[in-house]
Coordinates of C-alpha atoms in Angstrom, one line a residue:
M1 CA 0.0 -0.3 -0.5
S2 CA 0.9 3.7 -0.7
T3 CA 1.8 5.5 1.3
A4 CA -1.1 8.2 -0.8
T5 CA -3.1 5.5 -0.2
A6 CA -2.6 4.6 3.4
A7 CA -3.3 8.2 4.2
E8 CA -6.1 8.4 2.4
E9 CA -7.9 5.3 4.3
A10 CA -7.3 6.9 6.9
A11 CA -8.5 10.4 6.8
A12 CA -11.9 8.2 5.5
R13 CA -12.1 6.5 8.7
N14 CA -11.6 10.0 10.1
R15 CA -13.9 11.5 8.5
R16 CA -15.8 7.8 9.8
G17 CA -15.2 8.1 13.0
S18 CA -15.7 12.7 13.6
Y19 CA -20.6 11.7 12.6
R20 CA -21.3 13.1 16.0
I21 CA -25.5 12.7 16.6
N22 CA -27.3 12.5 19.7
D23 CA -28.0 10.0 22.2
R24 CA -29.0 7.6 25.4
I25 CA -27.2 5.9 26.4
A26 CA -26.2 2.8 29.4
L27 CA -22.5 5.0 31.1
A28 CA -20.6 4.7 33.6
V29 CA -17.1 6.5 33.7
R30 CA -14.6 6.0 36.2
P31 CA -11.6 8.4 36.7
L32 CA -8.0 7.0 36.6
S33 CA -4.7 7.9 38.5
E34 CA -1.8 7.4 35.9
R35 CA -1.1 3.8 37.0
E36 CA -4.8 3.1 36.9
Y37 CA -4.8 4.6 32.7
R38 CA -1.6 1.4 32.7
D39 CA -4.2 -1.1 33.8
A40 CA -7.0 -0.9 32.7
R41 CA -5.5 -0.6 29.1
A42 CA -4.0 -4.0 30.5
R43 CA -7.2 -5.3 31.3
A44 CA -8.7 -3.8 27.5
R45 CA -6.4 -5.7 25.6
S46 CA -6.9 -8.7 27.9
E47 CA -10.6 -8.2 27.6
L48 CA -11.1 -8.0 23.3
D49 CA -11.6 -10.8 22.3
R50 CA -13.8 -11.7 25.2
R51 CA -16.0 -8.7 23.8
R52 CA -15.8 -8.8 20.4
T53 CA -17.1 -12.2 20.1
L54 CA -20.2 -11.3 22.2
N55 CA -20.8 -8.2 20.6
S56 CA -20.4 -10.1 17.6
I57 CA -23.0 -12.5 18.6
I58 CA -25.2 -9.9 19.5
A59 CA -25.6 -9.1 16.0
A60 CA -26.0 -11.6 14.6
G61 CA -28.6 -11.7 15.4
E62 CA -29.7 -8.3 14.3
S63 CA -29.4 -9.1 11.0
Q64 CA -31.0 -11.8 11.0
R65 CA -33.8 -11.0 12.1
G66 CA -35.8 -10.2 8.8
A67 CA -35.0 -13.8 7.9
L68 CA -36.8 -15.5 11.1
R69 CA -40.2 -13.7 9.7
N70 CA -39.2 -14.7 7.6
I71 CA -39.7 -18.6 8.7
T72 CA -42.1 -16.9 10.7
D73 CA -44.0 -15.7 8.2
A74 CA -43.6 -20.0 6.6
D75 CA -44.2 -22.1 9.1
P76 CA -45.3 -19.6 12.5
A77 CA -44.2 -23.4 15.4
I78 CA -40.9 -24.0 14.1
G79 CA -40.6 -19.6 13.7
A80 CA -41.8 -19.4 17.5
Y81 CA -39.7 -22.2 18.6
I82 CA -35.9 -20.2 17.1
Q83 CA -36.9 -17.1 18.5
G84 CA -37.3 -18.7 21.6
L85 CA -33.9 -20.0 21.3
E86 CA -33.2 -17.0 19.4
D87 CA -34.6 -15.5 23.6
R88 CA -32.1 -18.0 26.1
L89 CA -29.0 -17.1 23.6
E90 CA -29.7 -12.9 24.1
R91 CA -30.3 -13.3 28.0
L92 CA -27.3 -15.0 27.8
V93 CA -25.7 -12.6 26.3
R94 CA -26.4 -10.5 28.2
L95 CA -25.8 -12.3 31.3
L96 CA -21.8 -13.1 30.6
N97 CA -21.8 -9.4 29.5
H98 CA -22.8 -8.0 32.6
E99 CA -20.4 -10.2 34.4
Q100 CA -18.1 -8.1 35.1
Q101 CA -19.9 -5.2 32.9
L102 CA -19.7 -2.1 35.6
A103 CA -22.5 -0.8 33.3
P104 CA -26.7 0.4 33.9
D105 CA -28.6 -2.4 31.9
R106 CA -30.6 0.7 31.4
P107 CA -29.9 3.7 29.4
T108 CA -28.7 6.4 32.1
H109 CA -26.9 9.3 30.4
D110 CA -27.8 11.3 27.5
V111 CA -24.5 12.0 25.5
N112 CA -23.1 13.1 22.2
I113 CA -20.8 10.7 20.6
S114 CA -18.9 9.3 17.7
G115 CA -16.4 7.1 16.8
N116 CA -13.5 9.1 18.0
G117 CA -15.1 10.6 21.2
M118 CA -17.5 12.0 23.3
R119 CA -19.7 14.3 25.3
F120 CA -21.3 13.4 28.6
T121 CA -22.6 14.9 31.8
H122 CA -21.1 14.2 35.1
G123 CA -21.2 14.8 38.4
E124 CA -17.9 15.6 38.8
T125 CA -15.2 18.0 37.8
L126 CA -12.2 16.4 35.8
A127 CA -9.5 17.0 35.2
R128 CA -8.3 18.2 31.7
G129 CA -6.0 15.7 30.5
S130 CA -6.9 13.3 32.3
H131 CA -8.3 9.6 31.5
V132 CA -11.4 8.0 32.0
E133 CA -12.5 4.1 32.1
L134 CA -16.2 4.4 30.1
N135 CA -18.1 1.4 30.6
L136 CA -21.1 1.6 28.2
Q137 CA -24.3 -0.2 26.9
L138 CA -25.4 0.5 23.1
F139 CA -29.1 0.8 22.2
P140 CA -31.2 -0.7 21.4
S141 CA -28.6 -3.5 19.8
R142 CA -27.6 -3.5 24.2
N143 CA -23.7 -4.3 23.3
C144 CA -21.3 -3.5 25.7
L145 CA -18.3 -1.6 25.8
T146 CA -15.2 -0.7 28.1
L147 CA -13.3 2.6 25.7
I148 CA -11.0 4.2 27.7
A149 CA -11.1 8.4 26.5
K150 CA -8.7 10.9 27.5
V151 CA -10.7 14.5 28.9
V152 CA -10.6 17.7 26.4
W153 CA -12.1 20.0 28.2
V154 CA -14.9 20.2 31.8
R155 CA -17.2 22.9 31.4
E156 CA -20.3 23.8 34.8
L157 CA -23.1 23.5 33.8
A158 CA -25.3 26.7 35.5
R159 CA -27.9 23.9 37.4
P160 CA -27.6 20.1 37.4
N161 CA -29.5 18.3 35.2
R162 CA -31.7 15.9 34.6
A163 CA -30.3 13.2 35.6
G164 CA -27.5 15.7 38.8
G165 CA -24.9 16.1 36.5
R166 CA -23.1 19.3 37.1
F167 CA -20.2 19.5 33.9
V168 CA -20.6 18.8 30.3
V169 CA -17.2 16.1 29.6
A170 CA -16.3 16.7 26.7
V171 CA -13.1 13.2 25.4
D172 CA -11.4 10.9 22.8
Y173 CA -11.0 7.7 22.7
S174 CA -6.9 7.2 23.5
D175 CA -7.1 3.5 23.7
V176 CA -9.6 2.3 21.2
H177 CA -9.7 -0.3 19.1
E178 CA -10.7 -0.8 15.5
D179 CA -13.5 -3.0 16.4
D180 CA -14.3 -0.9 18.6
R181 CA -14.7 2.2 16.9
E182 CA -15.8 0.4 14.0
L183 CA -18.1 -0.5 16.1
I184 CA -19.8 3.2 17.0
I185 CA -19.4 4.1 13.2
R186 CA -22.4 1.9 12.1
H187 CA -23.8 2.6 15.5
V188 CA -24.1 6.6 14.9
H189 CA -24.8 5.4 11.2
A190 CA -27.7 3.4 12.4
L191 CA -29.3 6.4 14.3
Q192 CA -29.0 8.4 11.5
L193 CA -30.7 7.0 9.2
E194 CA -33.5 6.2 11.9
H195 CA -34.2 9.9 12.8
A196 CA -33.6 11.0 8.9
R197 CA -36.4 8.4 8.4
R198 CA -39.1 9.8 10.8
G199 CA -37.8 13.0 9.9
L200 CA -35.8 14.6 13.1
L201 CA -32.4 15.0 11.4
R202 CA -31.4 18.9 11.1
S203 CA -30.8 19.8 8.0

């Protein structure tokens, strides 16, 4: 691959990653000391294969919903049986995801999210340049991710929001694996399509 081609592909990835959208997700934020930051990076790398496998099972179920509808139309009994298996598999995946996942199992935060970073509210101020561990769950896919991020800026609100957030925090993912970034980008793209379909996106 030529240097020019590699640079063009990197620029294209960055453009895709910069698309942002407002969303409501489950989020737990843990500030990291420098030692905790090093430990969290190592832990995120060691858990990558596990998260990738679980999230791929979720994605496969989502992608096959159309086929399951066709089966159900042709034979409702077989469709109901397969749906039962899918439901049990989904519950198992959710259980495994949450054994080590700190994000709640319901939306907790209004965020502005992209493949490169996120903006959210937090109850306490965070130092600019410090690192945080973000445990999050996306909806409706219920994909779970653990991301290490760097605080870019913090702004205090005039009054706390409904969730008790007193500060708006902007972070960039500092050690995100490309598989995790791609998952977020696909999530953002799906939301954009859904909002466009419902006429919610502003021109």
